[in-house]
Coordinates of C-alpha atoms in Angstrom, one line a residue:
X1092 CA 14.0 -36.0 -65.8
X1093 CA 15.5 -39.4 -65.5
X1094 CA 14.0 -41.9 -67.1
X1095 CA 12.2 -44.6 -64.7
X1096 CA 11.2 -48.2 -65.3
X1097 CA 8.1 -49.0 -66.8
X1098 CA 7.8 -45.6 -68.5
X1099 CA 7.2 -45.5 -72.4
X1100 CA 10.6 -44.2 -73.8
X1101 CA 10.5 -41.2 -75.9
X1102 CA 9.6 -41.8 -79.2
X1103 CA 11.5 -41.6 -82.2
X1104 CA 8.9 -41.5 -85.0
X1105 CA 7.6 -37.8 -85.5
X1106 CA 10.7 -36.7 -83.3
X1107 CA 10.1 -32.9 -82.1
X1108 CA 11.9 -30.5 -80.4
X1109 CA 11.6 -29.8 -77.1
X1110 CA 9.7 -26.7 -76.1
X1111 CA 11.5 -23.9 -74.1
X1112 CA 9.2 -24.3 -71.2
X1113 CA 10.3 -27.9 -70.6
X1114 CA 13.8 -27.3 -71.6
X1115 CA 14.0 -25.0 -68.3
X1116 CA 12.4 -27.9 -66.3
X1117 CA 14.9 -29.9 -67.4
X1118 CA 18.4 -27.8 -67.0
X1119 CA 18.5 -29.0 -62.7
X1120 CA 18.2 -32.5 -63.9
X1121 CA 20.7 -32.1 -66.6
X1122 CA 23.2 -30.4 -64.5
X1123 CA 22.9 -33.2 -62.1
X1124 CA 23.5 -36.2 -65.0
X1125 CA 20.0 -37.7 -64.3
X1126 CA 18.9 -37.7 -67.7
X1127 CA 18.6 -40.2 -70.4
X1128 CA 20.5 -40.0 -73.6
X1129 CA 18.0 -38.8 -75.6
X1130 CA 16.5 -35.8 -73.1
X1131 CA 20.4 -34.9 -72.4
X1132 CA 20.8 -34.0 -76.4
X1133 CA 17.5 -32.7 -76.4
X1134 CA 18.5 -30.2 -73.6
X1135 CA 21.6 -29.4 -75.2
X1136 CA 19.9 -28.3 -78.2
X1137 CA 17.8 -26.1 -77.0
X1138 CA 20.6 -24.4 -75.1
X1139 CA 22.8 -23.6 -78.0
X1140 CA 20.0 -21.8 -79.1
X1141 CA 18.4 -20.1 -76.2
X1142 CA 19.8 -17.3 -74.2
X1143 CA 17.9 -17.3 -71.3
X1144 CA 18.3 -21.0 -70.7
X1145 CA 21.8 -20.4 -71.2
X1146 CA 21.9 -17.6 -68.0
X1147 CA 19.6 -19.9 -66.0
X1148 CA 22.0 -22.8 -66.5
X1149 CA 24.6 -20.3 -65.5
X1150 CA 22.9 -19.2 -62.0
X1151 CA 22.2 -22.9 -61.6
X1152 CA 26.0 -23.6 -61.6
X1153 CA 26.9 -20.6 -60.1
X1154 CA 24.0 -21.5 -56.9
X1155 CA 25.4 -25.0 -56.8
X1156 CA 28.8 -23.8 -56.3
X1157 CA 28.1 -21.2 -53.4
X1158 CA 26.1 -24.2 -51.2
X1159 CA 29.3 -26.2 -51.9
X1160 CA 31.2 -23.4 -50.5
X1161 CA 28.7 -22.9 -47.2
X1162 CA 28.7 -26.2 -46.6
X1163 CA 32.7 -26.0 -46.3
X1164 CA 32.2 -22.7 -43.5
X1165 CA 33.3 -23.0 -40.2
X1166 CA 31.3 -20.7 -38.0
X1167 CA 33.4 -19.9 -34.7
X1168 CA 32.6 -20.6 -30.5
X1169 CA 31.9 -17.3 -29.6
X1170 CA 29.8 -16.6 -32.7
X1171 CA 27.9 -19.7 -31.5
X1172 CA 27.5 -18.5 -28.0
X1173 CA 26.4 -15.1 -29.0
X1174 CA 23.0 -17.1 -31.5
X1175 CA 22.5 -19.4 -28.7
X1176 CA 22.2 -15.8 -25.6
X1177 CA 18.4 -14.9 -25.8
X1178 CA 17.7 -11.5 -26.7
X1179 CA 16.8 -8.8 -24.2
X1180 CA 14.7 -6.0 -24.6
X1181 CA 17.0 -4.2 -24.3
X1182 CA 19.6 -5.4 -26.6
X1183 CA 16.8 -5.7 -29.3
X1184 CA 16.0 -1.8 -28.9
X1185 CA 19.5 -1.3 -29.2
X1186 CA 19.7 -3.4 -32.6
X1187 CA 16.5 -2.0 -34.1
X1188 CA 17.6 1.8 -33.1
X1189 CA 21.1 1.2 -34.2
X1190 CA 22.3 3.1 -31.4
X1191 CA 26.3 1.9 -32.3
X1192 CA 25.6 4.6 -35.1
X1193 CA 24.8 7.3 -33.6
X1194 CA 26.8 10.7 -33.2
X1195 CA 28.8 11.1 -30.0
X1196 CA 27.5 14.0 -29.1
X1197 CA 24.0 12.9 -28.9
X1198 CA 24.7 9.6 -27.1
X1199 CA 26.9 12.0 -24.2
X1200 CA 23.4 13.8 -24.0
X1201 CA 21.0 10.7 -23.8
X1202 CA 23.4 9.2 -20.7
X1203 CA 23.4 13.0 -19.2
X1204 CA 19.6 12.9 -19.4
X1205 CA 19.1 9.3 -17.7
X1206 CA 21.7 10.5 -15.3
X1207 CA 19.7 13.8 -14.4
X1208 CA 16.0 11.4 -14.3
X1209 CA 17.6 9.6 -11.6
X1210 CA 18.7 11.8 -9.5
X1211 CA 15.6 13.7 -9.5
X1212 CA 13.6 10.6 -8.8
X1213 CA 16.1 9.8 -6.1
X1214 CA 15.8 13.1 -4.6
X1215 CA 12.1 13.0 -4.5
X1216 CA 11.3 9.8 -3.7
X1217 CA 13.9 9.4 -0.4
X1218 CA 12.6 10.0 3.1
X1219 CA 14.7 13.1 3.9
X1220 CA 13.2 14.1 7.3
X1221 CA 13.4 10.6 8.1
X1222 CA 18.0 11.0 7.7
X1223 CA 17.3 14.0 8.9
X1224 CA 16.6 12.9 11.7
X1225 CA 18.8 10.5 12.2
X1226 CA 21.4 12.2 12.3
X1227 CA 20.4 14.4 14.9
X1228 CA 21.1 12.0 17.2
X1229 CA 21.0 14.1 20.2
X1230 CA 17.4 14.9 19.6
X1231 CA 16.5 11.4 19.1
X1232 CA 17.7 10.4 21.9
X1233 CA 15.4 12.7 23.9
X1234 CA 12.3 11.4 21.8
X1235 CA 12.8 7.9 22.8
X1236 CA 13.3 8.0 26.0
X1237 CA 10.1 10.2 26.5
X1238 CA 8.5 7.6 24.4
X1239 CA 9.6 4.4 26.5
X1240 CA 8.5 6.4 30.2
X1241 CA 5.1 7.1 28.5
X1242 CA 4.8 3.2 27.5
X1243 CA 5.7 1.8 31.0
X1244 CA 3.0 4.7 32.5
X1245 CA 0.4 2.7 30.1
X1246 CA 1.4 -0.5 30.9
X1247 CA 1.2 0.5 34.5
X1248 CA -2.4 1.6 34.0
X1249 CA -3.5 -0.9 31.9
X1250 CA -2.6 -3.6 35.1
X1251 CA -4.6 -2.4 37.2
X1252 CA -8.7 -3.8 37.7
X1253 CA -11.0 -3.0 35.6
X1254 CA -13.9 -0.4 36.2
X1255 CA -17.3 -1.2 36.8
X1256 CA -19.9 -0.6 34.4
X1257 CA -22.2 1.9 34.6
X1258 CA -25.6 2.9 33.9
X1259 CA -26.7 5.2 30.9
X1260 CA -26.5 8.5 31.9
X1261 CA -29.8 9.6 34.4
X1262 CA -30.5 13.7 34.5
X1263 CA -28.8 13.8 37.8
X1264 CA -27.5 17.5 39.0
X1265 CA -23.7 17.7 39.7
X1266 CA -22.7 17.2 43.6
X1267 CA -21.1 19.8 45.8
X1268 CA -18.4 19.7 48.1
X1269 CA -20.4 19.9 51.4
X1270 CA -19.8 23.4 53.1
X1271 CA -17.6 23.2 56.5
X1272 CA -19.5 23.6 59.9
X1273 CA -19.6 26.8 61.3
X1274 CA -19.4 27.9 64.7
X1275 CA -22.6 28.9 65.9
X1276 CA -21.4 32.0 67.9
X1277 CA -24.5 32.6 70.0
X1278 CA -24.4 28.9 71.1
X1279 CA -20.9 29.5 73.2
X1280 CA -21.3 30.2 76.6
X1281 CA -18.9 32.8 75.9
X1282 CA -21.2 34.4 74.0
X1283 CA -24.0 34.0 76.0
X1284 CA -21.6 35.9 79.1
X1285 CA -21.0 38.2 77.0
X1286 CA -24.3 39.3 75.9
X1287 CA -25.4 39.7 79.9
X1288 CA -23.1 41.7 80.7
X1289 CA -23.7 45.8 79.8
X1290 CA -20.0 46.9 79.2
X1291 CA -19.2 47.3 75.9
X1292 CA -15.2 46.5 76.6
X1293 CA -15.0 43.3 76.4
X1294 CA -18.0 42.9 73.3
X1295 CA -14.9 43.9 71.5
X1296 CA -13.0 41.0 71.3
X1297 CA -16.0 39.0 70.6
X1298 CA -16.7 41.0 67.9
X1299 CA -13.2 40.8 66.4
X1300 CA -13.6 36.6 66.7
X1301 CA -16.8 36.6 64.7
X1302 CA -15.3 38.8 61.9
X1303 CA -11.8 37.1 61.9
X1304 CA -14.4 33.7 61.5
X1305 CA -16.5 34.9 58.8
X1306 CA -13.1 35.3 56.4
X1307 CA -11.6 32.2 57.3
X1308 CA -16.0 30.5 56.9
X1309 CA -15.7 31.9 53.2
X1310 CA -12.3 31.5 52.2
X1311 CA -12.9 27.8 53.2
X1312 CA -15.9 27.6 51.2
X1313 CA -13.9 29.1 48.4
X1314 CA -11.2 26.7 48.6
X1315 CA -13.8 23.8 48.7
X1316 CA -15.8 24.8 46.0
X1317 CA -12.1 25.0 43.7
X1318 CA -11.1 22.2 44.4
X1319 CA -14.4 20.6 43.5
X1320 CA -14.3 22.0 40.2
X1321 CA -10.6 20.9 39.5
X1322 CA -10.9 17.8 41.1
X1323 CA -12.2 14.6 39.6
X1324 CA -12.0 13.2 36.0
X1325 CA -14.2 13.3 32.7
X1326 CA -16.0 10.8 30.9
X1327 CA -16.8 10.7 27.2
X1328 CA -20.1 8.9 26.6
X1329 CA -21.5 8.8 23.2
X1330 CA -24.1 7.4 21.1
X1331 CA -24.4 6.5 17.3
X1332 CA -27.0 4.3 15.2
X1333 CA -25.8 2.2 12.6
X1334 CA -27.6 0.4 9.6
X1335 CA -27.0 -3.8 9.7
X1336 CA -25.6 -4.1 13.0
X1337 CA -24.8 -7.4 13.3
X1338 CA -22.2 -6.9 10.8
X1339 CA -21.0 -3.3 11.9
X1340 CA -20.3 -4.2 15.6
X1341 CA -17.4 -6.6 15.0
X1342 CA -15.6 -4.0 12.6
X1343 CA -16.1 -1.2 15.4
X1344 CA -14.7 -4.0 18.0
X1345 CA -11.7 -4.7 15.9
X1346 CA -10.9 -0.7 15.3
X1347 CA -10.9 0.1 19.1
X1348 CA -8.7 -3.1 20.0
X1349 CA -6.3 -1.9 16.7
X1350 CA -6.2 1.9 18.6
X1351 CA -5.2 0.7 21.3
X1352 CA -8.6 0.2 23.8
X1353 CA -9.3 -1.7 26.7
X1354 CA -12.7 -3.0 28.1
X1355 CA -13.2 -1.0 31.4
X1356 CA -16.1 -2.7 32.8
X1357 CA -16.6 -6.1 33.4
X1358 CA -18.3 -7.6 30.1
X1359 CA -16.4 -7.9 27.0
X1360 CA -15.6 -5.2 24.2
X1361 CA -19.0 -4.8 22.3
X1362 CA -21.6 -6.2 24.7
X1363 CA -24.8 -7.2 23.1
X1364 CA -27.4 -5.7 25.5
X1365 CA -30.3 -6.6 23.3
X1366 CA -31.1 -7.3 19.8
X1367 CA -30.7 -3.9 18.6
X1368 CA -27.9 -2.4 21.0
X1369 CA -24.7 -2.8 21.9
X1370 CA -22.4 -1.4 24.7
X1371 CA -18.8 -0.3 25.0
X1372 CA -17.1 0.5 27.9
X1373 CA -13.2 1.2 27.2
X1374 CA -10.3 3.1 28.0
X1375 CA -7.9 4.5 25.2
X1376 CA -4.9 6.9 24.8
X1377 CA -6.4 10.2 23.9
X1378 CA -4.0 10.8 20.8
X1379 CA -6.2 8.2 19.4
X1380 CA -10.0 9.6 20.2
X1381 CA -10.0 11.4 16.5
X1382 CA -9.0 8.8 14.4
X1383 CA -11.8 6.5 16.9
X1384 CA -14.4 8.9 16.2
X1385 CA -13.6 9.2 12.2
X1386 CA -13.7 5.5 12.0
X1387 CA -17.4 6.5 13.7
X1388 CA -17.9 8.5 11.3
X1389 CA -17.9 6.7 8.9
X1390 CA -20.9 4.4 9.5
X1391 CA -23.8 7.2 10.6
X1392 CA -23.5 10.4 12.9
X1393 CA -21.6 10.6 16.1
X1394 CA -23.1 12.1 19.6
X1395 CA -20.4 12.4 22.0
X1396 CA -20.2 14.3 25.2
X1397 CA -17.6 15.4 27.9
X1398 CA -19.0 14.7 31.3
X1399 CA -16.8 15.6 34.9
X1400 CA -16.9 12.6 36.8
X1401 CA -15.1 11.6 40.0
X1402 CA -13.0 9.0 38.6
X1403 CA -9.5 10.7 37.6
X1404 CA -7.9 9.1 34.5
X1405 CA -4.3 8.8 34.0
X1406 CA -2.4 11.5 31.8
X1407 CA -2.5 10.8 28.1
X1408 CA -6.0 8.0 29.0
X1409 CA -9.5 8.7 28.4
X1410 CA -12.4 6.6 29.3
X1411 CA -15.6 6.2 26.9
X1412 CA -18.9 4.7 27.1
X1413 CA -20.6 4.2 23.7
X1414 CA -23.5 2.9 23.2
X1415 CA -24.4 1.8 19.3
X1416 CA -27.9 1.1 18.4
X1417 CA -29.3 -0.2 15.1
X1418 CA -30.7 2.8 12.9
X1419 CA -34.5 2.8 12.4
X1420 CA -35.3 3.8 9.0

């Protein structure tokens, strides 16, 4: 160590040598000319006589000399470019797998396999019905333009005034087609003429009338009573309770209007007829009724009927009343 000012020099009375351990302490400083006189002999004296401070001094030198030698290195741009990239994940798994290393043959069937994954993925994943049927373009064709007449029919129906509402259903029995009038044969004067008189001759032809007018009575009564049964429409009402309804009733609201429905009477979607009751009155495209009646389903039990009523609804429409009531228990 060099010697500093203020320090007590080494003393020369009782003058010892200097112990290997602080001979090693001293061999950095000694190499770099720091020392005093009297610690530089010192240090020279014990290396003439120790081998291992000997090598130590000789890694000392040899260290010295390398730095000297990195300090003098000239690292290149690219080199510098590559430190400065951050590291991918990628490029790290590479590095720590050494994949560079590996045999051909194994990296040809690592690609094959990530080649073979995608396909598959891409094979099952892709909507093939979908290109399928796109490039049948004749068929397509055909399927839109079936689907743009049905919309304009909707439209069309959904234009025209609203229904009015109606009353819950009342036990009422279904009405008949009146019967047509029949001819009261005995109330004709012919009739009457033909009754005084006592040849049978010309009962004939009175006889044929009243049979020829019984056929054409019952065949008209058939017809009636057909076309009463074909004609007219049908009306779904239904009924379901619900538990916390004030919350429930909007959500059933918003799921018609999504399906497609329209308020048929003249309140609003999801009338509130009392505190515990609500009333809907709607028309909606019948490929929609099951999903509506799932939806139902999924807040309590659904009672629906099919009623014939006079009203006809368009093809593809079907008119509902629903009434929803809060649950009891």
């Amino acid at each position: 160590m060099a010697q500093q000012e203020g320090k007590i020099p080494l003393s020369k009375k009782g003058k010892r040598e200097m112990s290997p351990f602080i001979g090693h302490e001293l061999l950095y400083d000694y190499l770099s000319g720091i020392l005093d006189d009297e610690r530089k002999s010192a240090v020279e004296d014990h290396v003439k006589f120790s081998r291992d401070a000997q090598l130590d001094l000789n890694k000392i030198q040899n260290g010295e000399i390398y730095a000297k030698q990195l300090s003098d290195t000239i690292v290149s741009q690219p080199i510098i470019e590559q430190i400065n990239t951050p590291s991918t994940y990628l490029t790290v798994l590479m590095q720590k797998s050494n994949f560079d290393r590996w045999p051909q043959g194994l990296k040809w069937g690592l690609e094959a396999l990530v080649v073979v994954a995608v396909i598959v993925t891409l094979l099952t994943v892709a909507p093939w019905q979908k290109v399928l049927q796109i490039g049948m373009s004749g068929n397509t064709k055909e399927v839109v333009l079936a689907e743009v007449a049905k919309t304009e029919k909707v439209a069309q129906v959904e234009d025209k005034p609203q229904f009015v509402d109606e009353e819950p259903k009342t036990e009422k029995p279904l009405q008949t087609p009146k019967p047509l009038p029949t001819v009261d044969v005995k109330a004709t004067p012919a009739t009457t003429a033909v009754a005084a008189k006592p040849s049978a001759t010309p009962a004939a032809p009175v006889a044929a009338k009243v049979a020829a007018a019984t056929p054409a009575k019952k065949e008209a009564d058939e017809g009636s009573d057909s076309e009463g049964a074909t004609s007219g429409g049908f009306l779904y009402r239904g009924e379901i309770a619900v538990t916390n309804l004030s919350v429930v009733g909007p959500k059933i609201t918003e799921k018609v209007k999504e399906l497609g429905g329209r308020k048929a009477g003249g309140v609003e979607l999801g009338w509130q007829k009392s505190p515990t009751s609500t009333y809907y009155h709607f028309t909606l495209p019948e490929a929609k009724y099951q999903d509506l009646t799932t939806f139902l389903g999924t807040y309590g039990k659904v009672h629906v009927n099919k009623e014939k009523h006079p009203r006809v609804m368009p093809d593809g429409i079907i008119r509902l009343i629903i009434t929803v009531d809060e649950d009891k228990k």
